Coordinates of C-alpha atoms and ligand atoms in Angstrom, one line a residue:
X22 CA 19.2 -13.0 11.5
X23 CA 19.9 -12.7 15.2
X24 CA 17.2 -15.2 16.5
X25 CA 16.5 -14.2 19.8
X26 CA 15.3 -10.8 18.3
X27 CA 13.2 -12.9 15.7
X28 CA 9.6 -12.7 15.9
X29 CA 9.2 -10.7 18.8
X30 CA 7.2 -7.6 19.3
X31 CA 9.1 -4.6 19.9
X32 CA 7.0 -4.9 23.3
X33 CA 7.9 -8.2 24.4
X34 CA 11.7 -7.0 23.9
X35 CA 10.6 -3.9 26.3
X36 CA 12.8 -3.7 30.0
X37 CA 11.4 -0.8 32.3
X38 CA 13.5 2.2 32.3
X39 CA 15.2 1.3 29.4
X40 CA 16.2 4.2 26.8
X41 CA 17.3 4.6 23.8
X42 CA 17.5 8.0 23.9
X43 CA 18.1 11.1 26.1
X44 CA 16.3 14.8 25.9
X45 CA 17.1 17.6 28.1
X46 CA 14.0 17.9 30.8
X47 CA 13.1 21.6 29.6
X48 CA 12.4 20.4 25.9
X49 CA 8.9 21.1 26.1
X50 CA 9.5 23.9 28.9
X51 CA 7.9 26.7 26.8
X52 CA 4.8 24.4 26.6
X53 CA 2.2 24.8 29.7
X54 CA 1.1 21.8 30.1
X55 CA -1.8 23.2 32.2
X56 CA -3.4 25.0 29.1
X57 CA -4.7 21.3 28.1
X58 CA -7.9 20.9 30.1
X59 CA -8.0 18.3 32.8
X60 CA -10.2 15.7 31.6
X61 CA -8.2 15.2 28.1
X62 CA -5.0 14.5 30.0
X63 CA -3.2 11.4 30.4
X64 CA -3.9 9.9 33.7
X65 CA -0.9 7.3 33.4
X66 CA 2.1 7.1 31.2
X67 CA 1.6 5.8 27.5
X68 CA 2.5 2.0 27.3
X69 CA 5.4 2.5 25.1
X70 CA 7.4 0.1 24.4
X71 CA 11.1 0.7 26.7
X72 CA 14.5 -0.5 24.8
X73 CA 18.0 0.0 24.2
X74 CA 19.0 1.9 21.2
X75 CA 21.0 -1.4 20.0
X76 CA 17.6 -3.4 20.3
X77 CA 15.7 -0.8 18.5
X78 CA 17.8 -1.1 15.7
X79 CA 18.0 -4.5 15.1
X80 CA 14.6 -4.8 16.0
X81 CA 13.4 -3.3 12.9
X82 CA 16.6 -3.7 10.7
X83 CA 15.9 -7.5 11.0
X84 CA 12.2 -6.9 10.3
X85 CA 13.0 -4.7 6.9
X86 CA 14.9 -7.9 5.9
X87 CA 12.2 -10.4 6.2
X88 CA 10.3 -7.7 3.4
X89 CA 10.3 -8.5 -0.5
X90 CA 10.5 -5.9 -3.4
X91 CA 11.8 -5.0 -6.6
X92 CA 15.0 -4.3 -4.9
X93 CA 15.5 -7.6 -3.1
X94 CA 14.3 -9.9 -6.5
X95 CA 12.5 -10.6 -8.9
X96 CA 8.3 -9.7 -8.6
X97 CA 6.4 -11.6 -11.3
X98 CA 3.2 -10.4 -10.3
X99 CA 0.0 -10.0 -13.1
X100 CA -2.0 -7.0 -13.1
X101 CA -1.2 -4.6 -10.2
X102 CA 2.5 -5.2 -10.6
X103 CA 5.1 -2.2 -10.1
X104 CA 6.8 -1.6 -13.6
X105 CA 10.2 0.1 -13.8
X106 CA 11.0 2.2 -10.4
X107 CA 14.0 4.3 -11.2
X108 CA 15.7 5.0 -8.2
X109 CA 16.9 8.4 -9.5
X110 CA 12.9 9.3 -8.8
X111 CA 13.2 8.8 -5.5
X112 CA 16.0 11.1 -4.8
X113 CA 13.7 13.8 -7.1
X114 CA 10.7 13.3 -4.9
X115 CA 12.7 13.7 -2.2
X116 CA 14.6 16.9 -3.0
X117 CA 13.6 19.6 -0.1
X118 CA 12.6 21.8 -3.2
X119 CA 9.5 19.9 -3.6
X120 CA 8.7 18.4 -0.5
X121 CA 8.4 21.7 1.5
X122 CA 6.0 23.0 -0.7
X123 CA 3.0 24.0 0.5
X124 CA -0.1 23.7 -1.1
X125 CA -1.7 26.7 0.0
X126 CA 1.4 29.0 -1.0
X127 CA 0.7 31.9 -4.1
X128 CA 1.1 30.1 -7.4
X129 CA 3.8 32.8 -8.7
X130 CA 5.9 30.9 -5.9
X131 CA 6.0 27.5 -7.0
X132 CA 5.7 28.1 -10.7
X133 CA 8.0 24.6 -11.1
X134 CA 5.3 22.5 -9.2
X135 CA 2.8 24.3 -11.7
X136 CA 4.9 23.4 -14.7
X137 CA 5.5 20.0 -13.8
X138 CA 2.1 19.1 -12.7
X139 CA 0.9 20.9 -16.7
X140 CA 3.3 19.2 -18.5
X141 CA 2.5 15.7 -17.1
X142 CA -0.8 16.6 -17.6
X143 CA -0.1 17.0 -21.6
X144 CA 2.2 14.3 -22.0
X145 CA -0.3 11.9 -20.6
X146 CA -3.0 13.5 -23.1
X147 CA -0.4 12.7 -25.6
X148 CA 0.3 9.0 -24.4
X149 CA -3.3 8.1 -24.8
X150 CA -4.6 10.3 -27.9
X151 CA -7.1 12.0 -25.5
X152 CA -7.7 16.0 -24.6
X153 CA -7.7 16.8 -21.3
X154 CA -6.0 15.2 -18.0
X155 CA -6.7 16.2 -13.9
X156 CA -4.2 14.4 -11.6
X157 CA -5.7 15.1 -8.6
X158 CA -7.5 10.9 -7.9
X159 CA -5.1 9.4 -5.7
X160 CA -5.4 6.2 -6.3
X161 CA -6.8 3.7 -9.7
X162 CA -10.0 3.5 -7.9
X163 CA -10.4 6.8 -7.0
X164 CA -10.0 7.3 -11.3
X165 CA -12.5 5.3 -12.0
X166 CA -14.8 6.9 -9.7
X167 CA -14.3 10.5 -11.2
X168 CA -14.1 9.1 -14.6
X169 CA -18.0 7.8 -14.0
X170 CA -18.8 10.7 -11.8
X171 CA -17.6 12.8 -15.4
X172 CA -19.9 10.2 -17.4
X173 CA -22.4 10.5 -15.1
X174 CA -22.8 14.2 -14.9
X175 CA -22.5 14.4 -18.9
X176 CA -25.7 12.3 -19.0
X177 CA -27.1 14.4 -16.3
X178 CA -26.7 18.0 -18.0
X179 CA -28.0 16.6 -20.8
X180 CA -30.9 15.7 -19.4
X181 CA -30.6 12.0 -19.8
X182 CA -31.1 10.9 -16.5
X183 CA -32.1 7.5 -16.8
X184 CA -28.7 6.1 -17.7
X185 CA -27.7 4.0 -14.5
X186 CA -26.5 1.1 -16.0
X187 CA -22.7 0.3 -16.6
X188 CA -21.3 -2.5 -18.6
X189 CA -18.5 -4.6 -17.1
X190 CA -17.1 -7.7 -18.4
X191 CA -16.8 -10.3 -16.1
X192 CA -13.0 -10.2 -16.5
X193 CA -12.4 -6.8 -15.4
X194 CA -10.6 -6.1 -12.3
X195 CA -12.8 -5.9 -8.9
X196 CA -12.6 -2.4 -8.6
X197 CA -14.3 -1.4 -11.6
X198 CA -18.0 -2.9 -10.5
X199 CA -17.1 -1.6 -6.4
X200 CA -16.6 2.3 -8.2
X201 CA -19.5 1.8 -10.3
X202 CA -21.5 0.9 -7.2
X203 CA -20.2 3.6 -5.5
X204 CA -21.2 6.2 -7.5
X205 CA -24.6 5.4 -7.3
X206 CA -25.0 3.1 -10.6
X207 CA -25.9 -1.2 -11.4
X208 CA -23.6 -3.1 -12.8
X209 CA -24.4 -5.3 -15.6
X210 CA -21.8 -7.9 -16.3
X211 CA -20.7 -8.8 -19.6
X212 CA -20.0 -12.6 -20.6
X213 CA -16.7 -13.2 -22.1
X214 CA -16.2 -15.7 -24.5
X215 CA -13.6 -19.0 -24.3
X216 CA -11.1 -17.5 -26.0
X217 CA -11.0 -14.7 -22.9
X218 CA -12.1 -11.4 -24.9
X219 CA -15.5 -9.8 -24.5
X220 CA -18.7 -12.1 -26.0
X221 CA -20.1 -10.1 -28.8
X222 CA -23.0 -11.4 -28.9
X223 CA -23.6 -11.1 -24.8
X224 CA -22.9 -7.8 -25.8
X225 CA -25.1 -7.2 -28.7
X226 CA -27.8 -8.6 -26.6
X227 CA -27.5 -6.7 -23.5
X228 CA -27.0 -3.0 -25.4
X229 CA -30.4 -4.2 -27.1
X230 CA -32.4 -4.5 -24.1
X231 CA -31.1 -1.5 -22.2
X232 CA -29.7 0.7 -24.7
X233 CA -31.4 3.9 -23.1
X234 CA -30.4 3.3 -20.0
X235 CA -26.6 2.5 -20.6
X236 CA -24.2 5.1 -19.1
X237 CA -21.0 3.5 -19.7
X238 CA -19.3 0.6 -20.3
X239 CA -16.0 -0.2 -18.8
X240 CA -12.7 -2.0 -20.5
X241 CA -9.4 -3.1 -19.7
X242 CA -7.3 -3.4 -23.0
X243 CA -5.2 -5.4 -22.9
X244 CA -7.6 -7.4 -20.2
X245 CA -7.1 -9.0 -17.0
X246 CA -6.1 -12.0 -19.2
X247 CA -3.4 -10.1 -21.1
X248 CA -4.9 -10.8 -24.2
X249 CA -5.9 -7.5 -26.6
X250 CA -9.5 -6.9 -27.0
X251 CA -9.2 -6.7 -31.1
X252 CA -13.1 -6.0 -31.5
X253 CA -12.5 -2.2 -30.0
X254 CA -13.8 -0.3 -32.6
X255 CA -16.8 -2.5 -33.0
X256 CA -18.2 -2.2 -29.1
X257 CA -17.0 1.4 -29.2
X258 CA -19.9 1.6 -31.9
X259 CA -22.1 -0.4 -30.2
X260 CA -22.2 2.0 -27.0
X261 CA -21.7 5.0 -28.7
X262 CA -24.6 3.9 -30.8
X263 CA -26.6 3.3 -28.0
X264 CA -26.1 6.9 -26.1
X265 CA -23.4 5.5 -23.6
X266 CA -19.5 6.1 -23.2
X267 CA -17.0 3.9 -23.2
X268 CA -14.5 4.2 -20.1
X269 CA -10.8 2.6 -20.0
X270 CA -9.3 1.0 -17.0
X271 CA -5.5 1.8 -17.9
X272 CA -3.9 1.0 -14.6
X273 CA -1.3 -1.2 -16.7
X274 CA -0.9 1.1 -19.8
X275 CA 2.9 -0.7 -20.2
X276 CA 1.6 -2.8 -23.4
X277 CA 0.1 0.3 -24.8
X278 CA 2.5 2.1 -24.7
X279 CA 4.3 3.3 -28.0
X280 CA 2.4 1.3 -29.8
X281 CA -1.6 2.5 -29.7
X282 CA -3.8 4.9 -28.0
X283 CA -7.2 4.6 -26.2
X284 CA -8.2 8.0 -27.8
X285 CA -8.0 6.7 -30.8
X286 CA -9.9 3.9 -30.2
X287 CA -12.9 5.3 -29.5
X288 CA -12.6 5.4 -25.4
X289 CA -14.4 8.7 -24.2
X290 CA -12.5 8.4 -20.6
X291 CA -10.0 6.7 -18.7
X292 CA -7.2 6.7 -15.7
X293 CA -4.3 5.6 -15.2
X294 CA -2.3 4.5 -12.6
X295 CA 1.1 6.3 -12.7
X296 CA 2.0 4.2 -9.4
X297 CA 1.7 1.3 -11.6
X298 CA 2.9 1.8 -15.2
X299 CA 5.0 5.0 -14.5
X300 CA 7.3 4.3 -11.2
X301 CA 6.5 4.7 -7.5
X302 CA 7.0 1.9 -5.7
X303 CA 3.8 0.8 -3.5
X304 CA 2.2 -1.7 -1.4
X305 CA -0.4 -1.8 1.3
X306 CA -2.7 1.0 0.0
X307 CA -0.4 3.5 -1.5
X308 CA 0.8 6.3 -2.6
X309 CA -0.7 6.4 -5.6
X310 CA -2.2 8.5 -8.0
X311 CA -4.8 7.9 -10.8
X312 CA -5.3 10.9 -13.5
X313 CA -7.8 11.2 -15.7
X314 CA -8.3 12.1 -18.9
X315 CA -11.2 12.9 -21.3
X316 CA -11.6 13.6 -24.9
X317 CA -13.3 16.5 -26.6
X318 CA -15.9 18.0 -25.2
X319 CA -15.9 16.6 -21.9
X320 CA -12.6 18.6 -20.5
X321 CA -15.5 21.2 -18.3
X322 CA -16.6 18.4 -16.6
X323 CA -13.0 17.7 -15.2
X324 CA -12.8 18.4 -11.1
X325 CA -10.9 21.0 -9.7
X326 CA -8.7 22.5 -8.8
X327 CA -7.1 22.6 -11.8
X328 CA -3.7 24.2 -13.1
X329 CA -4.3 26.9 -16.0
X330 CA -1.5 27.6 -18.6
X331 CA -2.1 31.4 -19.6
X332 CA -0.4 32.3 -23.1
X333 CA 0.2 35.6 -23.1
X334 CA 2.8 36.4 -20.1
X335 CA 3.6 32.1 -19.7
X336 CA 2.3 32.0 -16.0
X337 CA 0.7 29.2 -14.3
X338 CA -2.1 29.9 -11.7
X339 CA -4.7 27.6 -9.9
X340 CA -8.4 27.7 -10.9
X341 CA -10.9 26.4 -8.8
X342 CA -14.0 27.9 -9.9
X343 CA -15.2 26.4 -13.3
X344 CA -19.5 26.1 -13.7
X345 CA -19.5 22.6 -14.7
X346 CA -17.0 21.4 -12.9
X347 CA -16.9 18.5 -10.4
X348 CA -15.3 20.0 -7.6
X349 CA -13.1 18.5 -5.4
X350 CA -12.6 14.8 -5.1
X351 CA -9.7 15.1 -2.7
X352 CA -7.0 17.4 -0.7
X353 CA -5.4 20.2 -3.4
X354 CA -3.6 18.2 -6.0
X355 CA -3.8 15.1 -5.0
X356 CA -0.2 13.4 -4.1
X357 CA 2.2 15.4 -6.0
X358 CA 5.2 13.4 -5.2
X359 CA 3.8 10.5 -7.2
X360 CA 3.1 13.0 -10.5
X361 CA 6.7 14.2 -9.8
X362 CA 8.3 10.9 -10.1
X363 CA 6.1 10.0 -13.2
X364 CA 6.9 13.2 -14.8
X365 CA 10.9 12.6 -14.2
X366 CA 10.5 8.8 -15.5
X367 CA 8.8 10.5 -19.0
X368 CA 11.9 12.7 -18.9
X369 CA 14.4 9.9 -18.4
X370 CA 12.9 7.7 -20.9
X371 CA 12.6 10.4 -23.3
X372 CA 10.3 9.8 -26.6
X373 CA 12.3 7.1 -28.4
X374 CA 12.3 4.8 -25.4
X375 CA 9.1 5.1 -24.0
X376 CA 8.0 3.5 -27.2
X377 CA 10.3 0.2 -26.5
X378 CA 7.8 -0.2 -22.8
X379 CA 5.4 -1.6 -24.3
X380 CA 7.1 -3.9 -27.2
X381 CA 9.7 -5.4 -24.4
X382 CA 6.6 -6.1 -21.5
X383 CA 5.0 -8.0 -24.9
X384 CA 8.2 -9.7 -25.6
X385 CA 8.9 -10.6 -22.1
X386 CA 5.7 -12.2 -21.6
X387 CA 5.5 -14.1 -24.1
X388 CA 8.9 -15.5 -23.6
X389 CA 7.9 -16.7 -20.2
X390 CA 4.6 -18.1 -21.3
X391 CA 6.2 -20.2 -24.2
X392 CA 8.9 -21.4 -22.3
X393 CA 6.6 -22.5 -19.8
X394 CA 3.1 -23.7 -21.1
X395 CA 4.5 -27.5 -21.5
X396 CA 4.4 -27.8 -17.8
X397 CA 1.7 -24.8 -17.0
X398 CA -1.9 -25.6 -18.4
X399 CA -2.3 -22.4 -20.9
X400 CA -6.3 -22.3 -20.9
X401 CA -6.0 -19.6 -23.7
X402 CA -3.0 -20.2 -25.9
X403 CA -2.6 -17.3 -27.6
X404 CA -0.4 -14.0 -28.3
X405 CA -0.8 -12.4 -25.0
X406 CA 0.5 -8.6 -24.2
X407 CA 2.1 -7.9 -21.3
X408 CA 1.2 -11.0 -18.6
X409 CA -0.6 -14.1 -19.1
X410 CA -2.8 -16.6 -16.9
X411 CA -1.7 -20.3 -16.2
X412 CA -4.3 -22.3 -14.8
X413 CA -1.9 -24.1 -12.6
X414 CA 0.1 -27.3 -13.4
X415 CA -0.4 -29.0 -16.8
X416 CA -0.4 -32.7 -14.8
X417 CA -3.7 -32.2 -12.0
X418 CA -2.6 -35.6 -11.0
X419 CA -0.3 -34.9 -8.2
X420 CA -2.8 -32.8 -6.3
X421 CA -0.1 -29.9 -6.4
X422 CA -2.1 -26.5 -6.3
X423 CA -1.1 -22.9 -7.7
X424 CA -1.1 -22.3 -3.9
X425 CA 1.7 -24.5 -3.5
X426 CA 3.2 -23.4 -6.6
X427 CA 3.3 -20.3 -5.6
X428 CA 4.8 -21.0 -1.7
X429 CA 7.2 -22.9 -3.3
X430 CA 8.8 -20.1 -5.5
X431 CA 9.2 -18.3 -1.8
X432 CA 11.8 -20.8 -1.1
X433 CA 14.1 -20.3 -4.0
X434 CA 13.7 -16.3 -3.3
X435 CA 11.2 -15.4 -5.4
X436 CA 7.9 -13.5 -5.0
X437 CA 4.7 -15.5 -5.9
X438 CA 2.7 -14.1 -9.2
X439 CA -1.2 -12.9 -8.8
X440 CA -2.8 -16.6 -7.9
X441 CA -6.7 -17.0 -7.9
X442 CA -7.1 -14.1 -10.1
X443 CA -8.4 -13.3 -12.6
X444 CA -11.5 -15.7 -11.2
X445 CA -12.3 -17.2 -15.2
X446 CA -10.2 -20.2 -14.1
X447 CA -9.9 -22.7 -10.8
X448 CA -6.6 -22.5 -10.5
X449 CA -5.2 -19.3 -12.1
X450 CA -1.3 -18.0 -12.0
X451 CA -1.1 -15.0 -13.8
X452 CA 2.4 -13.8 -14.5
X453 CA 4.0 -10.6 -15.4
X454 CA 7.5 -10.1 -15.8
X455 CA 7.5 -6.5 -17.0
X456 CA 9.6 -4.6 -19.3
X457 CA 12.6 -4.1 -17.1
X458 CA 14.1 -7.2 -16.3
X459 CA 17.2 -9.2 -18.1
X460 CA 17.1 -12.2 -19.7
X461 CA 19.0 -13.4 -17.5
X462 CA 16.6 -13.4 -14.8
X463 CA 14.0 -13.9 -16.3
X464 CA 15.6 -17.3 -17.5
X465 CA 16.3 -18.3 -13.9
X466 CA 12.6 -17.5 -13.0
X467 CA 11.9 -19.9 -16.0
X468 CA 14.2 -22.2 -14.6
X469 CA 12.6 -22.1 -11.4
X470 CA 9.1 -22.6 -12.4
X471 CA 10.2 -25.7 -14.1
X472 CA 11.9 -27.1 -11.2
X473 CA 8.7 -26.7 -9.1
X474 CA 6.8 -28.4 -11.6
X475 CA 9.1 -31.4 -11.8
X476 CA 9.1 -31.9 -8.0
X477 CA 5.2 -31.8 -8.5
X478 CA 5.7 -35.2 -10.0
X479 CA 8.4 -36.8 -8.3
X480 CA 8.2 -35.4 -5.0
X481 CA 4.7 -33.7 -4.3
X482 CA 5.0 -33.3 -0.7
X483 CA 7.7 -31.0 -0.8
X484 CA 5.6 -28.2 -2.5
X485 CA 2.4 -28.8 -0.8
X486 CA 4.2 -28.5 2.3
X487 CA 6.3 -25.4 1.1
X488 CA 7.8 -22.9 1.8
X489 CA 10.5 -24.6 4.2
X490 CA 13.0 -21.5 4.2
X491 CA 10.8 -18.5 5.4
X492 CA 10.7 -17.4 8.9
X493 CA 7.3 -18.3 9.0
X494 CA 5.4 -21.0 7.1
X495 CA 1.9 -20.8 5.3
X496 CA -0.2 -17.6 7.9
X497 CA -4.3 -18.5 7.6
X498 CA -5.1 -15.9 4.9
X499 CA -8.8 -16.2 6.1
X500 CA -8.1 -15.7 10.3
X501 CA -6.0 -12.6 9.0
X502 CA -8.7 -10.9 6.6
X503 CA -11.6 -12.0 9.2
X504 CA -10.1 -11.2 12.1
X505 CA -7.2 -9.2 12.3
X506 CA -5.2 -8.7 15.3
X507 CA -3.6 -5.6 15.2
X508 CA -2.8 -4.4 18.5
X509 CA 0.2 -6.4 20.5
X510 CA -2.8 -6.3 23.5
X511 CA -4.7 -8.7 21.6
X512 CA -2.1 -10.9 20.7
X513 CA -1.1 -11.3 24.8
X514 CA -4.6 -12.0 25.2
X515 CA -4.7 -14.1 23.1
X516 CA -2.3 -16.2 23.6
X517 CA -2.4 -16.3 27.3
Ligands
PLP13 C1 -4.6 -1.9 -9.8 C2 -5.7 -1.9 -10.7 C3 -6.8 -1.0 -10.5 C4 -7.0 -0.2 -9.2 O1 -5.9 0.6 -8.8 P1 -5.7 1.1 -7.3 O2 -4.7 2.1 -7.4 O3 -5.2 -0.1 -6.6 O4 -7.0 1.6 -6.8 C5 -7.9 -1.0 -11.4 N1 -7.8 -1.7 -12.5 C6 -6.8 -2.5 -12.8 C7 -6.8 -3.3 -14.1 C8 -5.7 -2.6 -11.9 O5 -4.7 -3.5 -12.2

């Protein structure tokens, strides 16, 4: 790390008249400058930033070593984790092929973008025991709000339009109650029970005094807890019985998968996250893409466009007509790349072996949890799927928070788990190790998480005060949510 360059704004590095590059003067001599009118053109020069080429690049080569990903070490982070990112999928997203496509151009001229797009679409349909996919929501959220936008307009062309009210235990991720708002419905929360699965008899209670006007309750199975919600079948009769459909949040569909199938459980709709459970690495809002898929009788309802298979001559063409449809709920397809690498980790994998993803994220988890719950308080001690939630250290004596826990791993190099989340417990630290990672390393994670907690005892200050090896040491997560500063401007201002 050359320290000079370290922790300076590629402005406060800038010298006038510095360049790091050189362009003839008649680059842009075709281009009349004149034809832009007066009052839109730049009165001074922009305030760019003026280096050397050498500065420039170690500028931001230093600055892409101070990041952390799967391909620097090991990411034990519950619930939105990145699974298994094959780097193969990277090179097939990137191939020119693809990437040039444009999504305007004739159908009979990208018949491969067609097929791939179909066939992901069936294999998902497959995966999950359901009918019909789209895989044009770009994101989990986005899913969830055409899946209810599908449940909604079912109700709606049936003429039941006073179903407004959706279902959401109160261990469901925060997105699903912020789409349900969103598309214009209240949120009733559901209680969960001590053991961390759905309370029955909340349940039972609540479908009694609202049954007509229940459009849809909303699950996560395995839940935010990692723990399988066994009683499935019985709350799928419960809604169904009361006129309402039952939505699944499958952002994490690695437990699931091989081994069961929301279809056949009785779920009526759900997404998935293919930026989650099937490669793409992401971070800071995306790429990402969120199909979804219903069962019988609901596959008109699906938005458009949408990519038709015809059986007689084997062509692929683009329909966006379709009565009943929802329309659009985005640009074209939505992000293609992302279905591209998802398709060619299906490929890879193959049948036999996507069937070991979810028995190895299981076995993983549960490795970590057992090997680590006589120094971790384990609220719900039970089989869990694939993460689990500590609610910090076993011993509260020594004042040592998951906070501190969690800065502390930063020092011995490794990325902190989901902490204060889900919010059933003070002091939660919910782990995932996925399906992809050695024993190895997942022992010396282990090993690591019991070293922390013995320095909670016999040296406390040196968590709480962690972490002592990063460039910088604990940022005001408040100051930065609140009031970001985002322009270097401000931060001259600011300072001066
Ligand atoms: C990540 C996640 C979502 C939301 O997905 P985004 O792509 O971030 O919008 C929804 N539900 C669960 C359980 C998740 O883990």
């Amino acid at each position: 790390m050359n320290n000079k360059l370290y922790g300076k704004l590629i402005f406060e590095l800038s010298h006038a008249g510095r360049r790091a590059y050189s362009l003839s003067e008649n680059r842009f001599g075709a281009y009349d400058v004149n034809t832009i009118p007066e009052h839109l053109r730049r009165q001074e020069p922009a305030a760019l930033p003026e280096c050397d080429e050498m500065t420039v690049v170690r500028h931001y080569t230093n600055h892409s070593g101070n990041n952390f990903g799967v391909n620097n070490g090991f990411y034990p982070l519950g619930s939105c984790t990145m699974k298994y990112n094959p780097i193969i999928n990277e090179e097939i997203a990137a191939m020119k092929d693809f990437a040039n496509l444009h999504p305007l151009q004739p159908a009979e001229t990208c018949q491969g973008a067609l097929e791939v797009y179909y066939c992901l679409q069936q294999q998902l349909a497959e995966l999950t025991g359901l009918s019909e996919f789209t895989l044009n929501p770009c994101a989990g959220a986005h899913g969830e709000l055409t899946g209810l936008m599908v449940i909604k307009a079912y109700h709606e062309q049936r003429g039941d339009n006073k179903r407004v009210k959706v279902l959401i235990p109160d261990s469901a991720h925060g997105t699903n109650p912020a789409s349900a708002a969103v598309c214009g419905m209240e949120v009733v929360e559901v209680k969960s029970t001590a053991d961390g699965l759905v309370d029955l008899d909340h349940l039972r209670s609540l479908v009694a005094e609202l049954g007509p006007e229940i459009a849809a309750m909303m699950m996560t199975n395995p839940n935010t807890l990692g723990l399988f919600e066994k009683d499935i079948p019985e709350i799928a009769q419960l809604i169904h019985e009361a006129g309402g459909l039952l939505y699944y949040d499958g952002a994490n569909l690695n437990p699931m998968l091989g081994v069961c199938r929301p279809g056949d459980m009785g779920f009526d709709v759900m997404h998935i996250n293919l930026h989650k459970t099937f490669s793409t690495p992401h971070g800071g809002g995306g790429p990402g893409s969120g199909p979804v898929g219903v069962r019988k009788g609901l596959e008109h309802l699906l938005p458009s466009p949408r990519v038709v298979f015809h059986d007689d001559d084997g062509a692929l063409t683009v329909d966006t007509s379709g009565d009943d449809s929802l329309g659009s709920i985005g640009a074209f397809f939505g992000n293609f790349a992302v279905v591209l690498r998802a398709y060619a980790y299906l490929l890879t994998l193959g049948a036999e072996n996507v069937k070991m993803v979810g028995p190895l994220a299981t076995l993983n988890a549960n490795y970590v949890k057992e090997r680590l719950k006589d120094l971790y308080l384990l609220p719900i001690d039970k089989v869990c799927k694939h993460e689990f939630v500590f609610d910090g250290l076993k011993d509260k004596s020594t004042g040592v928070t998951t906070m501190d826990v969690a800065k502390r791993l930063l020092d011995y190099g490794y990325h902190a788990p989901t902490i204060y989340f889900p919010l059933l417990f003070h002091e939660s630290l919910m782990i995932e190790p996925t399906e992809n990672e050695s024993k190895q390393t997942i022992d010396d994670f282990i090993g690591v998480m019991r070293t922390i907690a013995v320095e909670a005892l016999e040296n406390p200050e040196v968590v709480k005060s962690a972490p002592h090896n990063t460039p910088i040491g604990r940022a005001d997560d408040v100051l930065a949510a609140r009031h970001p500063v985002v322009t270097w401007r401000q931060i001259i201002a600011e300072e001066s």
